XYZ file of C-alpha atoms in Angstrom:
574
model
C 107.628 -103.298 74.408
C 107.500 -107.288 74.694
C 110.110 -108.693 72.059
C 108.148 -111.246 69.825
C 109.999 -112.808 66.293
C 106.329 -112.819 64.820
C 107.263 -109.406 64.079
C 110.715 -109.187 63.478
C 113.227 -106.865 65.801
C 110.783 -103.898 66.248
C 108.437 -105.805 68.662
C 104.630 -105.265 68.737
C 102.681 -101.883 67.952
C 100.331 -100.631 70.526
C 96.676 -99.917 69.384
C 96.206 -101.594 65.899
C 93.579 -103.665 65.450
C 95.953 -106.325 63.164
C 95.114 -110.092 61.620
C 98.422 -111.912 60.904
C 99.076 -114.861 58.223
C 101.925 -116.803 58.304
C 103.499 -117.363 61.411
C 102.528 -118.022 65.440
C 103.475 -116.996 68.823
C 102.036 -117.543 72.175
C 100.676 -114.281 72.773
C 98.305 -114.577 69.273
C 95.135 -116.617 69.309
C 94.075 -118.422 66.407
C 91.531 -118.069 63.394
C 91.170 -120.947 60.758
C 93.500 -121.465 58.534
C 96.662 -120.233 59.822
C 95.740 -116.722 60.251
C 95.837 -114.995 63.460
C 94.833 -111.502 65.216
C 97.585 -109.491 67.041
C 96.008 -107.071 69.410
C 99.004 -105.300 69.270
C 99.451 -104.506 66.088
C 103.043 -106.179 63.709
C 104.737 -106.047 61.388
C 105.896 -108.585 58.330
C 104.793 -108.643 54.586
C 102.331 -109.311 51.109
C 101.090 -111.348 48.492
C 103.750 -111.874 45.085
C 101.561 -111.075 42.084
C 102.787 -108.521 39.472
C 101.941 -105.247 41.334
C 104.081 -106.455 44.355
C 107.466 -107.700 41.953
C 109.442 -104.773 43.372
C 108.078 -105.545 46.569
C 108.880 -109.160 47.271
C 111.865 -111.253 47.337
C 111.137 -115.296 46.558
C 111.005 -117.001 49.864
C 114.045 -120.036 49.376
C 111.867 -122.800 50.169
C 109.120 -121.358 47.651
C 110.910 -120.428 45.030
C 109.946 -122.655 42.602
C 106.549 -122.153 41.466
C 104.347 -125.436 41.014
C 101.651 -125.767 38.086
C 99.308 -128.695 38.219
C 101.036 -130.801 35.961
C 104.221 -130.299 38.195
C 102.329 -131.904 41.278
C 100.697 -134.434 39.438
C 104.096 -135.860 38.252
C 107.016 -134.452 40.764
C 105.188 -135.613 44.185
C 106.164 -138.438 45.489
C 105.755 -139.851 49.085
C 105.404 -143.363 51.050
C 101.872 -143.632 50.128
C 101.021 -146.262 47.408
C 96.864 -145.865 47.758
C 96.288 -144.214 44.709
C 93.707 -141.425 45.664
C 90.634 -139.651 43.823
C 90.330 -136.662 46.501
C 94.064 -135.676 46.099
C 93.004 -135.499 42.410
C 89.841 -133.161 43.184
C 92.129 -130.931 45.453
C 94.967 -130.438 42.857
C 92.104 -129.701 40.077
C 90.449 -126.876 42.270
C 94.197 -125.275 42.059
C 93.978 -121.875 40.198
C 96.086 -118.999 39.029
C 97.075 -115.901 40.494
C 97.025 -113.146 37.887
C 100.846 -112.299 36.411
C 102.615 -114.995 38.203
C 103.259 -118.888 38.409
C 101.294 -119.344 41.549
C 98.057 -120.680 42.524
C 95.470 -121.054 45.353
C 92.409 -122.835 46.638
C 89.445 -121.007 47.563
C 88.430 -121.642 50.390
C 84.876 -122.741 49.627
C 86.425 -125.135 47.064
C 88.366 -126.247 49.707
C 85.302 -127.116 51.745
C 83.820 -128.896 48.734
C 86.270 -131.060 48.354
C 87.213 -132.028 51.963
C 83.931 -133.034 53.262
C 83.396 -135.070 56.431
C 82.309 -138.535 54.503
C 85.224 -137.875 51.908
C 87.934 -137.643 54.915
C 86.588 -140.247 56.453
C 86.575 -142.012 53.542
C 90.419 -141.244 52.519
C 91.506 -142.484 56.280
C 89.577 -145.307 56.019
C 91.344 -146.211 52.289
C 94.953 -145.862 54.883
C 93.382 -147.412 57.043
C 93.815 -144.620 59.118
C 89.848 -144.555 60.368
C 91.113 -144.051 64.497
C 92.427 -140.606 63.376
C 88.970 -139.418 61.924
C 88.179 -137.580 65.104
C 91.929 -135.280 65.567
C 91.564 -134.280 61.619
C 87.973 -133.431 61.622
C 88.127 -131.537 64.970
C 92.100 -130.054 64.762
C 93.613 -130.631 61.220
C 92.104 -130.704 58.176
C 94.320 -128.185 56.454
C 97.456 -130.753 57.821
C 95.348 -133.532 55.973
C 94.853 -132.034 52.734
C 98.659 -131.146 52.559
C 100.380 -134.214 53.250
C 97.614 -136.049 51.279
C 98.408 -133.445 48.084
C 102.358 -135.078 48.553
C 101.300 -138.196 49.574
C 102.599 -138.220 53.243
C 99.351 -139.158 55.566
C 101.409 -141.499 57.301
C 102.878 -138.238 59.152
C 99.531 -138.020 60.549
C 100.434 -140.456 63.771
C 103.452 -137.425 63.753
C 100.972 -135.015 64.339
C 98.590 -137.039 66.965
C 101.345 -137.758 68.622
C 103.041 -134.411 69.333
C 99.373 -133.014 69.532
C 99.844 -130.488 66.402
C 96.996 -129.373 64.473
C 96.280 -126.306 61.994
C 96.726 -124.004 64.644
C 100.953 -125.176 64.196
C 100.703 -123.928 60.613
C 101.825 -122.296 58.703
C 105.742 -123.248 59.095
C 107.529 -120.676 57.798
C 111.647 -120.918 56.681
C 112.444 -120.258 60.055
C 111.048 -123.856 60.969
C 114.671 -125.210 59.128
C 116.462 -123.400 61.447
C 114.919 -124.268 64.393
C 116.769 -126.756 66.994
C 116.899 -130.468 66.740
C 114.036 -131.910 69.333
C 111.312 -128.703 68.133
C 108.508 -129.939 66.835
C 108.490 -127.790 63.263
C 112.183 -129.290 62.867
C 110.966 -132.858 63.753
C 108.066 -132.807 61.228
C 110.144 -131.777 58.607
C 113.209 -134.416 59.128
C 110.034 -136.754 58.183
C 110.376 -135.745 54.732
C 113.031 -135.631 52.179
C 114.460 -132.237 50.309
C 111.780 -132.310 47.471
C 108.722 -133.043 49.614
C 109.748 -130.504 51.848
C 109.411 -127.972 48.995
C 106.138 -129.103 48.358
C 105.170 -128.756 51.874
C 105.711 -125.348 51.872
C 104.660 -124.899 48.554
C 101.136 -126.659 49.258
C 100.655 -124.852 52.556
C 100.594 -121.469 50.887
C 98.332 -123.031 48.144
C 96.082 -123.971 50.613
C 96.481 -120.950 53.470
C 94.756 -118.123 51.184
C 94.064 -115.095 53.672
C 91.160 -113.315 53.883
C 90.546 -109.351 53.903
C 88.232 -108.312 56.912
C 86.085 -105.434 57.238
C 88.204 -103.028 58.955
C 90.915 -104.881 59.385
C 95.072 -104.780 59.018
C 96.210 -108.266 57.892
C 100.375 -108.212 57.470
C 101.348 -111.375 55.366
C 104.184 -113.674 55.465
C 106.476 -113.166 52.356
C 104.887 -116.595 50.573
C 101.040 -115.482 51.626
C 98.902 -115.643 48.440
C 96.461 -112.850 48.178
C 94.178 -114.552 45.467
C 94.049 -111.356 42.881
C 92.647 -112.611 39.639
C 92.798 -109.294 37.600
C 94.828 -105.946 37.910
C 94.488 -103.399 36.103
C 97.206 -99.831 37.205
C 94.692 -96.429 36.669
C 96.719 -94.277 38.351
C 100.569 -93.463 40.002
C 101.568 -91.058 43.102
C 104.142 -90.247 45.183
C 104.060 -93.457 47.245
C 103.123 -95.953 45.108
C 99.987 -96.003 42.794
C 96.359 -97.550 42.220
C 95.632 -100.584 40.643
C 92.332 -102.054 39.470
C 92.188 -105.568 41.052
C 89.273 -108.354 41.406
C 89.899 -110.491 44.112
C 88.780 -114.150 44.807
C 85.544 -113.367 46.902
C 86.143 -116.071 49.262
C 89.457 -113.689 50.060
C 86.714 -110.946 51.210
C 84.736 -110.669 54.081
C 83.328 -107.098 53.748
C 80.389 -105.819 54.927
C 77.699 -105.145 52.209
C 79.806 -105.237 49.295
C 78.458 -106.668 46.511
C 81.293 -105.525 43.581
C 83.591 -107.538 41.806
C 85.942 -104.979 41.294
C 88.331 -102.812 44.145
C 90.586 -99.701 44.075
C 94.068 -101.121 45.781
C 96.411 -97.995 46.695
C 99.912 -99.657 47.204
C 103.048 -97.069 48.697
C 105.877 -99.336 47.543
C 107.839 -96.604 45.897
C 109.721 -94.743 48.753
C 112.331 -97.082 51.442
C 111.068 -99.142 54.100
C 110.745 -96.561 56.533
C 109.384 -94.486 54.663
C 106.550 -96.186 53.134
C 105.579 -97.327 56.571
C 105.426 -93.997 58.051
C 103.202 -92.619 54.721
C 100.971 -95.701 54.845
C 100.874 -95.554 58.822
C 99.733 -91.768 58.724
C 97.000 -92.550 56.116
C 95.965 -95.081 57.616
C 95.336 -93.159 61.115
C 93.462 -90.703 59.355
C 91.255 -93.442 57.323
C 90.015 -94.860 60.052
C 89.111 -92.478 62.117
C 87.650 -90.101 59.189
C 85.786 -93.197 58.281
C 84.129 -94.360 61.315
C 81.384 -92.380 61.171
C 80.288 -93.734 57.242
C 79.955 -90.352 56.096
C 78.677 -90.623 52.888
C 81.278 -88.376 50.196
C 83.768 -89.487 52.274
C 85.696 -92.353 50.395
C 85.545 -95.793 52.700
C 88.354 -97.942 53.887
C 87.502 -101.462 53.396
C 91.120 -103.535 54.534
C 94.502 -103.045 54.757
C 97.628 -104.878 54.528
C 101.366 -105.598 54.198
C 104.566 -107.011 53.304
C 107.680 -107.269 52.863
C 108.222 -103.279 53.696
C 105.270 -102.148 51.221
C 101.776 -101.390 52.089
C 98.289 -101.504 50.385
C 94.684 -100.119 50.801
C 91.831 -101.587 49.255
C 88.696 -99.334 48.981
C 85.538 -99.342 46.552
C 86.094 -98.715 42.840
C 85.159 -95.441 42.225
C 84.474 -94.745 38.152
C 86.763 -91.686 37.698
C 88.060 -88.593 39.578
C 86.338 -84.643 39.346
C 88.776 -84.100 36.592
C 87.869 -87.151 34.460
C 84.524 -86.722 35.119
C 84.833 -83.121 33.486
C 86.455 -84.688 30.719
C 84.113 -87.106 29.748
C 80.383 -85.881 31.168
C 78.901 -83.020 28.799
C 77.229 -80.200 31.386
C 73.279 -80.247 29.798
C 73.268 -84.614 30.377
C 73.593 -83.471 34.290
C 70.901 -81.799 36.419
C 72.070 -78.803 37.871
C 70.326 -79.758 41.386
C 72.337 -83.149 41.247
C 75.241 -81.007 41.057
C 74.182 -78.598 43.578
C 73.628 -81.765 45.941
C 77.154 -82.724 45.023
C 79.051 -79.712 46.166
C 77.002 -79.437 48.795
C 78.049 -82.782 49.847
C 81.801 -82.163 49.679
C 81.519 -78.828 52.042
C 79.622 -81.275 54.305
C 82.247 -83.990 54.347
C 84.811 -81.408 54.956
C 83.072 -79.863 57.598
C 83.147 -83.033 59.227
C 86.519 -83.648 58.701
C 87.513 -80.063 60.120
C 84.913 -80.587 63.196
C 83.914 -83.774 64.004
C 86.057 -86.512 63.583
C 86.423 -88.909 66.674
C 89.820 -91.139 66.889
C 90.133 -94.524 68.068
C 90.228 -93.566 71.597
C 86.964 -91.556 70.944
C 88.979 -88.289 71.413
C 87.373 -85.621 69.151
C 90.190 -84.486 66.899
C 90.508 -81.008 64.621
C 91.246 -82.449 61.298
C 92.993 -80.758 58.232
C 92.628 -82.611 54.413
C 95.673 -80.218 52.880
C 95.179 -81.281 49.795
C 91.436 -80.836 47.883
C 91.847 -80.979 44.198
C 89.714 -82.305 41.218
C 91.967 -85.707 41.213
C 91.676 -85.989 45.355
C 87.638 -86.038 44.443
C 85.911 -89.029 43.223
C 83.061 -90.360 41.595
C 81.678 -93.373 42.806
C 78.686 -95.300 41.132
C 75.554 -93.815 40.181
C 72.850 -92.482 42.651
C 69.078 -92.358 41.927
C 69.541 -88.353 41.216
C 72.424 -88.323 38.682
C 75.673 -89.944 37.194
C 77.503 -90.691 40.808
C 78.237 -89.503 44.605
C 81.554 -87.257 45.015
C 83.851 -88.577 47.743
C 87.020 -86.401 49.332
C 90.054 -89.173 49.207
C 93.815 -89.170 49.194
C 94.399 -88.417 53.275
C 98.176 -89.346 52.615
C 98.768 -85.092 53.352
C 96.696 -84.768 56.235
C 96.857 -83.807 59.812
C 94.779 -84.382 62.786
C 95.536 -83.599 66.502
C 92.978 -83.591 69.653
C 91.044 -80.481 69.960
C 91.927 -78.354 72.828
C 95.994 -78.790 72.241
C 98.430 -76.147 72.309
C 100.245 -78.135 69.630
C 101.575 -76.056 66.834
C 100.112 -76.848 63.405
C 103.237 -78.029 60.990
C 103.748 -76.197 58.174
C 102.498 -77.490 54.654
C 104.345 -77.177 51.300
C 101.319 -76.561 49.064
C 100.106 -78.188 46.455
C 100.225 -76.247 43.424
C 97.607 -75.375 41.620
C 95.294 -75.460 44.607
C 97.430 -74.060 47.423
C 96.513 -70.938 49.600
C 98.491 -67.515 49.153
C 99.513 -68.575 53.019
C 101.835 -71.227 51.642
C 104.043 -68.638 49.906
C 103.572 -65.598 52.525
C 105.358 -67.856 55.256
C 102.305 -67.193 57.033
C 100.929 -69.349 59.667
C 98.307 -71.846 57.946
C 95.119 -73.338 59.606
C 91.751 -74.948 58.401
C 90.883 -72.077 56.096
C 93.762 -73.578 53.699
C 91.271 -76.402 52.754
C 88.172 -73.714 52.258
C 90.454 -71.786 49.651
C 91.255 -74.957 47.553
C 87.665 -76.361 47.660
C 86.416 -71.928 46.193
C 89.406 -73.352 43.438
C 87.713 -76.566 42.825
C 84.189 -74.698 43.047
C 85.265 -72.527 40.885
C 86.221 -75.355 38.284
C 83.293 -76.725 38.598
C 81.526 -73.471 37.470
C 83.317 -73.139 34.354
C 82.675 -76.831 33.595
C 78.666 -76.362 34.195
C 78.352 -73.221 32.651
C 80.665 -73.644 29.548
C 81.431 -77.101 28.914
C 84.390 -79.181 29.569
C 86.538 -76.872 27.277
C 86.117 -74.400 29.930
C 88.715 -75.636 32.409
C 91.797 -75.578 30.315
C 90.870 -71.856 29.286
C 90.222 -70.866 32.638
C 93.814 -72.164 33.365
C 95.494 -70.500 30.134
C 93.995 -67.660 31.185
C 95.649 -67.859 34.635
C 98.778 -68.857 33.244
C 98.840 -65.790 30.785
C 98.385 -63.026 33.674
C 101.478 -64.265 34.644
C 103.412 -64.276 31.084
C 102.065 -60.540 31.231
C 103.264 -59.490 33.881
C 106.844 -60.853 32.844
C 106.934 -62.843 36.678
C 109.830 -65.414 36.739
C 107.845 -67.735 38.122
C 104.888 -69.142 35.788
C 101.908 -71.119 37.494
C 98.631 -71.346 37.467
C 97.492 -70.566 40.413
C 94.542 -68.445 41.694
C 96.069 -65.584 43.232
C 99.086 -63.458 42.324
C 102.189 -62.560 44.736
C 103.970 -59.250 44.670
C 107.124 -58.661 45.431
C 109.836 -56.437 47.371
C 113.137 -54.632 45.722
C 114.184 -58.340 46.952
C 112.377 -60.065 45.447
C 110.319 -61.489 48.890
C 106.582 -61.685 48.024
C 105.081 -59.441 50.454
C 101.535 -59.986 49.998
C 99.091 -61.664 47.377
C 96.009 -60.710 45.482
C 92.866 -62.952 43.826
C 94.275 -63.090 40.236
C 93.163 -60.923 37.461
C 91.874 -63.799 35.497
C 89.482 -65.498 38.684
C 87.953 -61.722 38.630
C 87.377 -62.071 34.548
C 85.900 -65.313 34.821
C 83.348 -65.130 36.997
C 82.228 -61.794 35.769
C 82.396 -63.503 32.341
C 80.324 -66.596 33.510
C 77.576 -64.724 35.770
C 76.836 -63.170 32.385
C 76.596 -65.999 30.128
C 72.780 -67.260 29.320
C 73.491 -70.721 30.886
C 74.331 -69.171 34.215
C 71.534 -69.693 36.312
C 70.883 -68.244 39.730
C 71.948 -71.140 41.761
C 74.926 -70.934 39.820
C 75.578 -67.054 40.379
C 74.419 -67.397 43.988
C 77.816 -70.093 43.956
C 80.073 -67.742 41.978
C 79.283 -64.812 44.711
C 80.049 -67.283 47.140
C 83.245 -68.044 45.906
C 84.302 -64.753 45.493
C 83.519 -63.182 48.381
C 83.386 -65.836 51.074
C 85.828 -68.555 49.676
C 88.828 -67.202 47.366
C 89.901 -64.319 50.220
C 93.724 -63.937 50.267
C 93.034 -62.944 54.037
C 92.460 -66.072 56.266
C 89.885 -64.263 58.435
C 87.385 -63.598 55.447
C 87.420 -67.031 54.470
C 83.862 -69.143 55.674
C 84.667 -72.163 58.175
C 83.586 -75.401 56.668
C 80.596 -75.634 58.768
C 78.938 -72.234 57.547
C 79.893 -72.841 54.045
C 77.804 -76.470 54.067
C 75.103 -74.149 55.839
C 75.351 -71.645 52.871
C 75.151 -74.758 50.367
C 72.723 -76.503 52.359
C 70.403 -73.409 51.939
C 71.198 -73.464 48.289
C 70.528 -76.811 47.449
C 66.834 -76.673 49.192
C 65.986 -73.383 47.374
C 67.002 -74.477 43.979
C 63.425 -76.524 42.751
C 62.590 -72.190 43.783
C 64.356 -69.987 42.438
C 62.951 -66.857 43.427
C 63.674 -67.262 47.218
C 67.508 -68.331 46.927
C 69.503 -66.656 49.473
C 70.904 -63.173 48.864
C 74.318 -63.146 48.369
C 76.126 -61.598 50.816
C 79.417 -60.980 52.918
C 80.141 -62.830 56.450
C 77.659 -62.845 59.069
C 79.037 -61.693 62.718
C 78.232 -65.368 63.719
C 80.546 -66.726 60.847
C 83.482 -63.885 61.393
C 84.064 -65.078 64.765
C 83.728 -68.474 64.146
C 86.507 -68.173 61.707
C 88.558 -66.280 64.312
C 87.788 -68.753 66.605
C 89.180 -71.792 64.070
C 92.391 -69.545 63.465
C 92.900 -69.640 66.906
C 93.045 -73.379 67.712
């Protein structure tokens, strides 16, 4: 692995498609405005607003933020032309939200430096013969020294044949050697204007989030976030609500002002970039084939050890959603659509996910639950699409392996009887916590939101029954040796109750009992074997959904077919 100080000690990463701001090497070409692709993957750091103060040290030679006002009176230079552009850059200057700094979007940017008004300004320093090198190789290099008055280190630039593509200089440049050319631009310029130097540059340098892309951002980078908002915390990190500058976004149809931004900041170094890294694996290969309640990766990014996601804004999660949506305001074919969806979207994710060497993978969520489940913005036939997210658990390997599947903690509420059997766990984990989610969902339709803390109570009281020293409220029940080693598990008492209970209340229509017989018999199975694949249970919903506008020929409920036994043997095998 070539050695390259773009990215620290570690050296490059093989197979990342990665955009890096803030420093150069040979091996990188360049895109405008001092940020550059690595092929190779890197690694460095992120932008210092208020979600990233545990995050991010102050770089020395940025440390001291500069308003307006503070370059309007504190630059000084060897230029006495007094000058109306360096007045229209330092008014385009704006804040980034919960700190002192500021940026220039980039469209501003273009506003201001026109060709006529550069040519103009060189003309003024009379200065005209260098019209061609700024236009064609540094206009960013223009703008700076003109914002601290220093375009007589122009001829510097032409003559050691240095444009934009040389910034940005980072604090390395003041400890490069005497005779380098970052070392001998800066001995141009006294302690103070080298501050602003750096200070400007970073003003000026505002990266932009690609499509699909990993950027990994110098320690002074400025991502341009002009609101945040936190809505949620996890292991890792948590989710803020941000708007970014749109000139800071190149996404592909995206029309919103507002993003989801999952940060993992909370764990050390190492480990954030092995969380993040895993994730981000999944995410992209999950995502490449747009399924539609999958949730979409938009960009990616780092530094300074932590690690963000940015993906649409969804409006809540399943749980919320129950919360705050009263059953009769939905139609029941809407949600019929919607489960039907998430069996589809975890079908694919169990069968048909490609990675980025187009090797078809076996994939494995591990971790379905009401909050893993959003809802994004409204669709023509109800209040929003539901998307599976959170892939920070799962596990993918290429189809075909020998490779042993690692074992999986659980996750509570929604975690197979496997989990505490020691038994050996396989795709059919995710089809038993998607019957607990189902079976959620039920109660919510057919009883109101009021429903899903009862069910729950009701779960958690079998247990305070039967006098068990361990109290959850889960959807099966263990029993136990003379040891006290659970030796097997059974579908809770209180599952049983409820959907006898809710197949017999008036609201419970026959969609909704064909669903609660599916649960039962095809999706909450303490043995493995009885469970449905993914693929036959989005069948089984499929045929559901397109019988629903008539009733009277809905599918028969009924056990496994032959075809889906085996196929379930088959997944158990792989």
């Amino acid at each position: 692995m070539d050695a390259c100080s773009l990215y620290g000690r570690r050296g490059h990463r093989a197979n990342v498609k990665t955009v890096t701001v803030g420093s150069t090497c040979d091996r990188h070409s360049v895109l405008q405005s001092g940020q550059q692709r690595a092929p190779n993957g890197s690694e460095t750091p992120i932008p210092n607003t208020e979600i990233f103060s545990q995050a991010v040290d102050s770089v020395e030679l940025a440390s001291t933020p500069v308003t307006q006002q503070d370059h309007q009176q504190k630059i000084q230079g060897n230029s006495p032309v007094d000058s109306s552009l360096r007045s229209e850059l330092l008014a385009k200057f704006q804040k980034i939200t919960g700190t002192d700094e500021e940026f220039v979007p980039a469209n501003e940017f273009n506003e201001v430096f026109t060709t006529d008004a550069i040519r103009r300004e060189l003309e003024k320093h009379g200065m005209q013969t260098l019209f061609s090198f700024v236009i064609q190789r540094a206009r960013t290099f223009f703008a700076i020294l003109l914002a601290i008055r220093r375009l007589d280190a122009l001829h510097y630039l032409v003559e050691k044949d240095l444009g934009d593509d040389f910034l940005p200089l980072t604090s390395s440049a003041f400890l490069s050697q005497e005779g380098d050319k970052a070392h001998s631009l800066l001995a141009l310029f006294g302690g103070d204007t080298k501050k602003e130097f750096f200070e400007i540059q970073w003003t000026l340098l505002t990266p932009v989030l690609n499509q699909g892309e990993h950027l990994v951002l110098n320690d002074a980078a400025r991502l341009p976030i002009i609101d945040t908002e936190p809505i949620a915390k996890g292991a890792y990190g948590g989710v803020h609500r941000i708007k970014i500058h749109p000139d800071s976004l190149n996404l592909e149809g995206s029309k919103s002002s507002a993003y989801a931004l999952k940060l993992f900041s909370r764990g050390t170094k190492d480990v954030n970039k092995q969380v993040f890294g895993q994730e981000l694996t999944a995410l992209k290969s999950v995502c490449s084939s747009g399924h539609d309640h999958i949730i979409k990766l938009l960009a990616s990014f780092e530094r300074g050890g932590h690690y963000f996601m940015l993906f649409p804004l969804a409006k809540e999660n399943l749980r919320e959603f129950w919360a705050r949506e009263k059953p009769f305001s939905v139609e029941s074919h809407w949600l019929l659509e919607q489960m039907s969806g998430i069996a589809s979207a975890l079908s694919h994710i169990h069968n048909d996910v490609v990675n980025q060497d187009s090797r078809p993978m076996v994939g494995y969520h591990f971790d379905l639950k009401p909050t893993n489940i959003l809802v994004e913005a409204e669709v023509s036939s109800g209040p929003g699409r539901w998307v599976i997210s959170d892939f920070s658990n799962s596990y993918f390997q290429s189809k075909g392996t020998e490779q042993d599947l690692p074992s999986h903690p659980g996750t509570g509420t929604y975690e197979p009887p496997e989990c505490q059997l020691d038994l050996p766990q396989s795709r059919a984990y995710d089809i038993w916590s998607l019957g607990c989610v189902f079976m959620e969902c039920l109660a919510w339709a057919i009883r109101g939101p009021s429903a899903i803390d009862s069910f729950a109570d009701d779960r958690l009281q079998d247990m305070r029954i039967s006098r068990s020293s361990l109290i959850d409220d889960c959807f099966f029940t263990l029993e136990y040796d003379k040891m006290l080693i659970p030796t097997r598990a059974v579908t809770r008492a209180a599952v049983t109750r409820w959907i006898d209970h809710l197949e017999g209340d008036p609201n419970c229509s026959k969609a909704m009992t064909r669903l609660l017989h599916l649960v039962q018999r095809n999706l909450l199975q303490v043995d493995q074997t009885k469970r449905l694949t993914a693929k036959h249970l989005s069948k089984r919903l499929a045929e559901i959904v397109a019988s629903d506008f008539n009733s009277d020929v809905l599918p028969e409920p009924q056990s496994m077919t032959h075809e889906e036994s085996e196929s379930r043997v088959m997944e158990l095998k792989d």
